[in-house]
Amino acid sequence: MHPAVAQLSVVMPPSPLGPVIAPPWTRIEEAMAVGLPRDYRDFIDLYGDGAINDELGVNYPAWQQDDTSTLSTLVDVAEEDNGYGVYESLEMPFPGYPAPGGLLQWGGNYNGDRLCWLTEGKDPDDWPVVVVFRHISDPSWRRFDGGMAAFLLAVVTGTFDLATTLIGDAPGEARWTLARDWIHDYGFTPSARYVHAGEMLRPGGQGLTLAGGVPVSLRYAEGLGGDQELYGRTGEVRPLIEPHDPDCPAATITLAGGGLAPGMMAYRIWAEATIDLDNAPGTLALELLRDRTPIPATTSVLDNYGQTLTIITKAEITVAAGADPAAVQLRVVSDQDTDITVWDLSLHVKGTLATDPQTCPTS
């Protein structure tokens, strides 16, 4: 295994859904008419197709469905990008692949940032990484003189200074979610969004008055997925996030650990509330509780042009396979004993099947 992939596997373990079925590399490279870096091949063989923190994905090199295979996906996408003049429009000093020294994309995130190889030189193992940023202009791109696995290691350990731009700022370890490999399709990981059970009104309306420190009644709005271990195997889905009935509001959301030992579910939870500044009593916060105990979380506050405040609180909890579900609640708290008027309030949950740290290698 490539040394950088081995190091990466220590700080970001592969999914316990493995072992991953590798794609046919010889056929892929023949179809692409180009060799691919060893660290990329080793990464795909170990991790499969998926994403880091449900934010940054590594592009899979090929696609198989039923009896049909597409073996030149990376090159096909590059040629399509060239047709649209993507890198010219982004004012990159490099052309797109297959021009000599062109950019060949191998990953990206949901914010539209691109991770590319700069295909200079004859040996793919020597290709550096170029990051093309979609929404920042200084810098609009960044060169990393190392391979893709070394770059991902720098991102997940935070030594790359713009890491949070690429994988988000949710707390907790970097998590890899396996979506599929050459044979299996594991479907969607469990996720859900809840809103306050009452009617939500924007500023200018009446708003909602909540009792400070009391768990908020939540209504299920939407969601996907279930017990990911069963996807591509039995076809059965056991919901892990309850309740999921929009007609039954509840103050408590339960998060289960699934049944894949020694795996666990790692849930990223974030809550948002918008509060009118004219009705903001003292210092406000959103508080997440697990089994009635506050969860360590990070909070950010956005001032919306001096009219409203948006409070965002993020946390991560883990639930071991076979363990009792975690009971999660959300409440709005203030340093003053008073009711609080909110204009919007929502709770989001996203689960990733992860490896129990006690079973991970330590060196």
Coordinates of C-alpha atoms in Angstrom, one line a residue:
M1 CA 0.0 0.0 0.0
H2 CA 1.2 3.5 -0.8
P3 CA 2.7 5.0 2.4
A4 CA 0.4 8.1 2.3
V5 CA -2.7 6.0 2.0
A6 CA -1.5 3.9 5.0
Q7 CA -1.0 7.0 7.1
L8 CA -4.4 8.3 6.0
S9 CA -6.1 5.1 7.0
V10 CA -5.0 5.6 10.6
V11 CA -6.5 9.1 11.0
M12 CA -9.5 8.3 8.8
P13 CA -10.4 4.6 8.9
P14 CA -12.2 3.1 5.9
S15 CA -15.8 2.1 6.2
P16 CA -16.5 -1.2 8.1
L17 CA -18.7 -2.1 5.2
G18 CA -15.6 -3.3 3.4
P19 CA -13.7 -5.1 2.1
V20 CA -14.0 -2.9 -1.0
I21 CA -14.2 -4.6 -4.4
A22 CA -11.5 -2.9 -6.6
P23 CA -12.3 -1.7 -10.2
P24 CA -10.4 -3.2 -13.2
W25 CA -7.5 -0.9 -13.3
T26 CA -5.8 -2.3 -16.4
R27 CA -9.0 -2.0 -18.4
I28 CA -9.6 1.5 -17.1
E29 CA -6.1 2.8 -17.9
E30 CA -6.3 1.3 -21.4
A31 CA -9.7 3.0 -21.9
M32 CA -8.3 6.3 -20.6
A33 CA -5.0 6.0 -22.6
V34 CA -3.2 7.2 -19.5
G35 CA -1.8 5.7 -16.3
L36 CA -3.1 6.9 -12.9
P37 CA -1.1 7.6 -9.8
R38 CA -0.5 4.7 -7.5
D39 CA -1.7 6.5 -4.4
Y40 CA -5.1 7.2 -6.1
R41 CA -5.4 3.5 -7.1
D42 CA -4.6 2.3 -3.6
F43 CA -7.0 4.8 -2.1
I44 CA -9.9 3.6 -4.3
D45 CA -9.0 0.0 -3.5
L46 CA -9.2 0.7 0.2
Y47 CA -11.9 3.3 0.5
G48 CA -14.1 2.8 -2.5
D49 CA -16.4 5.6 -3.8
G50 CA -17.6 8.0 -1.2
A51 CA -16.9 11.3 0.6
I52 CA -15.2 12.8 3.6
N53 CA -17.6 14.3 6.2
D54 CA -20.3 14.0 3.5
E55 CA -18.6 17.1 1.9
L56 CA -15.5 16.2 -0.1
G57 CA -15.8 13.4 -2.6
V58 CA -13.1 11.5 -4.4
N59 CA -14.1 10.8 -8.0
Y60 CA -14.5 7.1 -8.8
P61 CA -12.7 6.1 -12.1
A62 CA -15.4 4.1 -13.7
W63 CA -19.0 3.1 -13.6
Q64 CA -20.7 -0.3 -13.8
Q65 CA -24.4 -0.9 -14.1
D66 CA -25.9 -4.3 -15.0
D67 CA -23.9 -5.4 -18.0
T68 CA -22.7 -1.9 -19.0
S69 CA -19.4 -0.4 -18.0
T70 CA -18.0 3.1 -18.5
L71 CA -14.2 2.9 -18.0
S72 CA -13.0 6.3 -19.0
T73 CA -15.1 8.5 -16.6
L74 CA -12.3 10.8 -15.5
V75 CA -11.2 11.6 -19.0
D76 CA -14.8 11.9 -20.3
V77 CA -15.6 14.5 -17.6
A78 CA -12.4 16.4 -18.4
E79 CA -13.3 16.6 -22.1
E80 CA -16.8 17.8 -21.2
D81 CA -15.4 20.5 -19.0
N82 CA -13.1 21.6 -21.8
G83 CA -16.1 21.8 -24.1
Y84 CA -17.7 24.2 -21.6
G85 CA -14.5 26.2 -21.1
V86 CA -14.5 25.6 -17.4
Y87 CA -10.9 26.5 -16.6
E88 CA -10.8 29.4 -19.0
S89 CA -13.9 30.9 -17.2
L90 CA -12.1 30.4 -13.9
E91 CA -9.1 32.2 -15.3
M92 CA -6.7 29.3 -14.5
P93 CA -3.1 29.5 -15.7
F94 CA -3.5 25.9 -16.7
P95 CA -5.5 24.3 -19.5
G96 CA -7.8 21.3 -19.0
Y97 CA -6.7 17.8 -19.6
P98 CA -5.7 16.2 -22.1
A99 CA -3.7 19.3 -23.1
P100 CA -0.1 19.0 -22.0
G101 CA 0.2 19.9 -18.3
G102 CA -3.6 20.1 -18.1
L103 CA -5.8 19.8 -15.0
L104 CA -7.5 16.4 -14.5
Q105 CA -10.0 16.5 -11.8
W106 CA -10.0 13.7 -9.2
G107 CA -12.2 15.1 -6.5
G108 CA -14.3 18.0 -5.3
N109 CA -16.8 19.2 -2.7
Y110 CA -20.4 20.3 -2.6
N111 CA -19.3 24.0 -2.6
G112 CA -18.0 23.5 -6.2
D113 CA -14.2 23.5 -5.3
R114 CA -12.2 21.2 -7.6
L115 CA -9.3 18.9 -6.7
C116 CA -7.1 18.2 -9.7
W117 CA -3.8 16.7 -10.8
L118 CA -1.5 18.9 -12.7
T119 CA -0.5 16.4 -15.3
E120 CA 3.0 17.7 -15.9
G121 CA 5.7 15.1 -16.6
K122 CA 5.5 11.5 -17.8
D123 CA 5.2 9.8 -14.4
P124 CA 1.7 10.1 -12.9
D125 CA 3.2 9.5 -9.4
D126 CA 4.9 12.9 -9.7
W127 CA 1.8 14.8 -10.5
P128 CA 1.1 17.6 -7.9
V129 CA -2.3 18.6 -6.8
V130 CA -4.0 21.9 -7.8
V131 CA -7.1 23.1 -5.8
V132 CA -9.4 25.3 -7.8
F133 CA -11.7 27.3 -5.5
R134 CA -15.2 28.2 -6.6
H135 CA -16.2 31.0 -4.2
I136 CA -12.9 32.5 -3.0
S137 CA -10.6 34.7 -5.1
D138 CA -7.6 35.1 -2.9
P139 CA -6.3 32.6 -3.6
S140 CA -8.5 31.3 -6.5
W141 CA -6.2 28.3 -6.7
R142 CA -3.5 26.6 -4.7
R143 CA -0.8 24.2 -5.7
F144 CA 0.2 21.3 -3.4
D145 CA 3.5 19.6 -4.2
G146 CA 2.5 16.1 -3.3
G147 CA 0.1 13.4 -4.4
M148 CA -3.6 13.2 -3.8
A149 CA -3.3 10.9 -0.7
A150 CA -0.7 13.2 0.9
F151 CA -3.0 16.1 0.2
L152 CA -6.0 14.4 1.8
L153 CA -3.9 13.6 4.8
A154 CA -3.0 17.3 5.1
V155 CA -6.7 18.2 4.8
V156 CA -8.1 15.8 7.4
T157 CA -5.3 16.6 9.9
G158 CA -5.8 20.4 9.4
T159 CA -2.2 21.0 8.2
F160 CA -3.5 22.4 4.9
D161 CA -4.5 25.9 5.9
L162 CA -7.8 26.0 3.9
A163 CA -8.9 22.5 5.1
T164 CA -12.2 23.8 6.5
T165 CA -13.1 25.4 3.2
L166 CA -13.0 21.9 1.6
I167 CA -14.5 19.6 4.3
G168 CA -16.5 22.0 6.5
D169 CA -16.0 23.0 10.1
A170 CA -18.1 20.3 11.8
P171 CA -16.3 19.1 15.0
G172 CA -15.1 15.6 15.4
E173 CA -12.8 13.3 13.4
A174 CA -12.8 13.1 9.7
R175 CA -15.3 10.4 8.6
W176 CA -15.3 8.5 5.4
T177 CA -18.7 7.4 4.0
L178 CA -18.7 4.5 1.5
A179 CA -21.3 4.9 -1.2
R180 CA -20.3 2.1 -3.5
D181 CA -17.5 0.0 -5.0
W182 CA -17.2 -1.9 -8.3
I183 CA -19.9 -4.4 -7.3
H184 CA -21.9 -3.0 -4.4
D185 CA -24.2 0.1 -4.1
Y186 CA -24.8 0.9 -0.5
G187 CA -27.3 3.7 -1.0
F188 CA -27.9 6.7 1.2
T189 CA -26.6 7.1 4.7
P190 CA -29.3 8.1 7.2
S191 CA -30.2 11.7 7.4
A192 CA -33.2 13.8 8.6
R193 CA -34.3 17.4 8.9
Y194 CA -36.7 18.6 11.6
V195 CA -38.4 22.0 12.0
H196 CA -40.4 23.4 14.8
A197 CA -43.8 21.8 15.1
G198 CA -45.5 25.2 15.0
E199 CA -45.9 27.5 12.0
M200 CA -42.7 29.3 11.0
L201 CA -43.0 32.9 10.0
R202 CA -40.3 35.2 8.6
P203 CA -39.5 38.6 10.1
G204 CA -42.4 40.9 9.7
G205 CA -44.8 38.2 10.9
Q206 CA -45.6 37.2 14.4
G207 CA -42.8 34.7 15.0
L208 CA -42.9 31.9 17.6
T209 CA -42.5 32.3 21.3
L210 CA -40.6 29.5 23.0
A211 CA -40.0 29.0 26.7
G212 CA -36.3 29.3 27.4
G213 CA -34.6 26.1 28.5
V214 CA -37.5 23.8 27.5
P215 CA -36.9 21.1 24.8
V216 CA -38.4 22.3 21.5
S217 CA -41.2 20.3 19.8
L218 CA -39.9 19.2 16.4
R219 CA -41.7 18.0 13.3
Y220 CA -40.0 15.7 10.8
A221 CA -39.6 17.5 7.4
E222 CA -37.5 15.1 5.2
G223 CA -34.9 12.5 5.2
L224 CA -33.1 9.6 3.5
G225 CA -31.6 6.3 4.2
G226 CA -31.6 3.9 7.0
D227 CA -29.3 1.1 8.3
Q228 CA -26.6 1.3 5.7
E229 CA -25.1 -2.1 6.4
L230 CA -28.1 -3.7 4.7
Y231 CA -27.9 -1.7 1.4
G232 CA -26.9 -3.9 -1.5
R233 CA -27.3 -7.1 0.6
T234 CA -30.9 -7.8 1.8
G235 CA -32.6 -4.7 0.4
E236 CA -34.2 -4.1 3.9
V237 CA -33.9 -0.7 5.5
R238 CA -34.3 -0.1 9.2
P239 CA -34.7 3.6 10.0
L240 CA -32.1 4.7 12.5
I241 CA -33.4 8.2 13.1
E242 CA -36.8 8.4 14.8
P243 CA -39.4 9.8 14.6
H244 CA -39.9 10.1 10.9
D245 CA -43.6 10.8 10.9
P246 CA -44.5 14.4 10.1
D247 CA -47.8 14.1 11.8
C248 CA -46.3 13.2 15.2
P249 CA -44.2 16.0 16.5
A250 CA -41.8 15.1 19.4
A251 CA -39.4 16.8 21.6
T252 CA -37.0 13.9 21.6
I253 CA -35.2 12.4 18.5
T254 CA -33.7 8.9 18.9
L255 CA -30.5 7.9 17.0
A256 CA -29.7 4.2 16.8
G257 CA -26.3 2.5 16.3
G258 CA -27.4 -0.1 13.8
G259 CA -26.3 -3.7 13.9
L260 CA -22.9 -3.9 12.3
A261 CA -20.3 -4.9 15.0
P262 CA -17.7 -3.5 15.6
G263 CA -19.1 -0.5 13.8
M264 CA -20.9 2.5 15.1
M265 CA -23.0 5.4 13.8
A266 CA -21.3 8.8 14.0
Y267 CA -24.0 11.4 13.8
R268 CA -23.3 15.0 12.9
I269 CA -26.0 17.3 14.3
W270 CA -26.5 21.0 13.6
A271 CA -29.3 23.3 14.7
E272 CA -30.1 26.7 13.4
A273 CA -32.4 29.5 14.7
T274 CA -33.0 33.0 13.5
I275 CA -34.0 35.6 16.1
D276 CA -35.1 39.2 15.8
L277 CA -32.5 41.5 17.3
D278 CA -35.3 43.6 18.8
N279 CA -36.5 40.6 20.7
A280 CA -33.2 39.1 21.7
P281 CA -33.1 38.8 25.5
G282 CA -29.5 38.8 26.7
T283 CA -27.1 36.1 25.5
L284 CA -28.8 33.4 23.5
A285 CA -27.7 29.9 22.6
L286 CA -28.9 26.7 21.1
E287 CA -28.2 23.7 23.3
L288 CA -28.2 20.1 22.2
L289 CA -28.7 17.4 24.8
R290 CA -28.1 13.7 24.8
D291 CA -30.0 11.7 27.4
R292 CA -30.8 15.1 29.1
T293 CA -27.1 16.1 29.3
P294 CA -25.7 18.9 27.2
I295 CA -23.5 17.8 24.3
P296 CA -20.1 19.5 23.7
A297 CA -20.7 21.7 20.6
T298 CA -19.4 24.6 18.6
T299 CA -21.6 27.7 18.1
S300 CA -21.4 30.5 15.6
V301 CA -23.5 33.6 15.4
L302 CA -24.2 35.6 12.2
D303 CA -25.5 39.2 12.3
N304 CA -27.9 39.6 9.4
Y305 CA -27.5 43.3 8.6
G306 CA -28.4 44.3 12.2
Q307 CA -31.9 43.0 11.9
T308 CA -31.7 39.3 13.0
L309 CA -29.2 36.9 14.5
T310 CA -28.7 33.4 13.1
I311 CA -27.3 31.0 15.7
I312 CA -25.8 27.8 14.4
T313 CA -24.7 25.0 16.8
K314 CA -22.9 21.9 15.6
A315 CA -22.0 18.7 17.5
E316 CA -21.1 15.0 16.9
I317 CA -22.2 12.0 18.8
T318 CA -21.5 8.3 18.3
V319 CA -23.8 5.3 19.0
A320 CA -22.2 1.9 19.1
A321 CA -23.8 -1.0 17.2
G322 CA -26.3 -2.8 19.3
A323 CA -26.3 -0.1 22.0
D324 CA -29.4 1.7 23.2
P325 CA -30.4 4.6 21.0
A326 CA -29.3 8.1 22.0
A327 CA -32.2 10.5 23.0
V328 CA -31.4 13.9 21.5
Q329 CA -33.2 17.2 22.3
L330 CA -32.8 20.8 21.3
R331 CA -33.6 23.8 23.4
V332 CA -33.0 27.6 23.2
V333 CA -31.4 29.1 26.3
S334 CA -30.8 32.6 27.5
D335 CA -28.9 34.1 30.4
Q336 CA -32.1 35.9 31.3
D337 CA -35.2 34.0 32.6
T338 CA -37.5 35.0 29.7
D339 CA -39.4 33.6 26.7
I340 CA -37.6 33.8 23.3
T341 CA -39.2 34.7 20.0
V342 CA -37.7 32.9 16.9
W343 CA -38.5 33.2 13.2
D344 CA -36.9 30.0 12.0
L345 CA -35.7 26.9 13.8
S346 CA -34.4 23.6 12.4
L347 CA -32.5 20.6 13.4
H348 CA -30.4 18.5 10.9
V349 CA -28.9 15.0 11.5
K350 CA -26.5 13.1 9.2
G351 CA -25.2 9.7 10.1
T352 CA -22.1 7.9 8.9
L353 CA -21.3 4.3 9.5
A354 CA -17.8 4.4 11.2
T355 CA -15.3 2.1 12.8
D356 CA -15.1 2.0 16.6
P357 CA -11.8 3.8 17.4
Q358 CA -10.8 1.0 19.8
T359 CA -10.6 -1.4 16.8
C360 CA -8.5 1.0 14.7
P361 CA -4.7 0.6 14.3
T362 CA -2.7 3.1 16.4
S363 CA 0.5 3.0 14.4

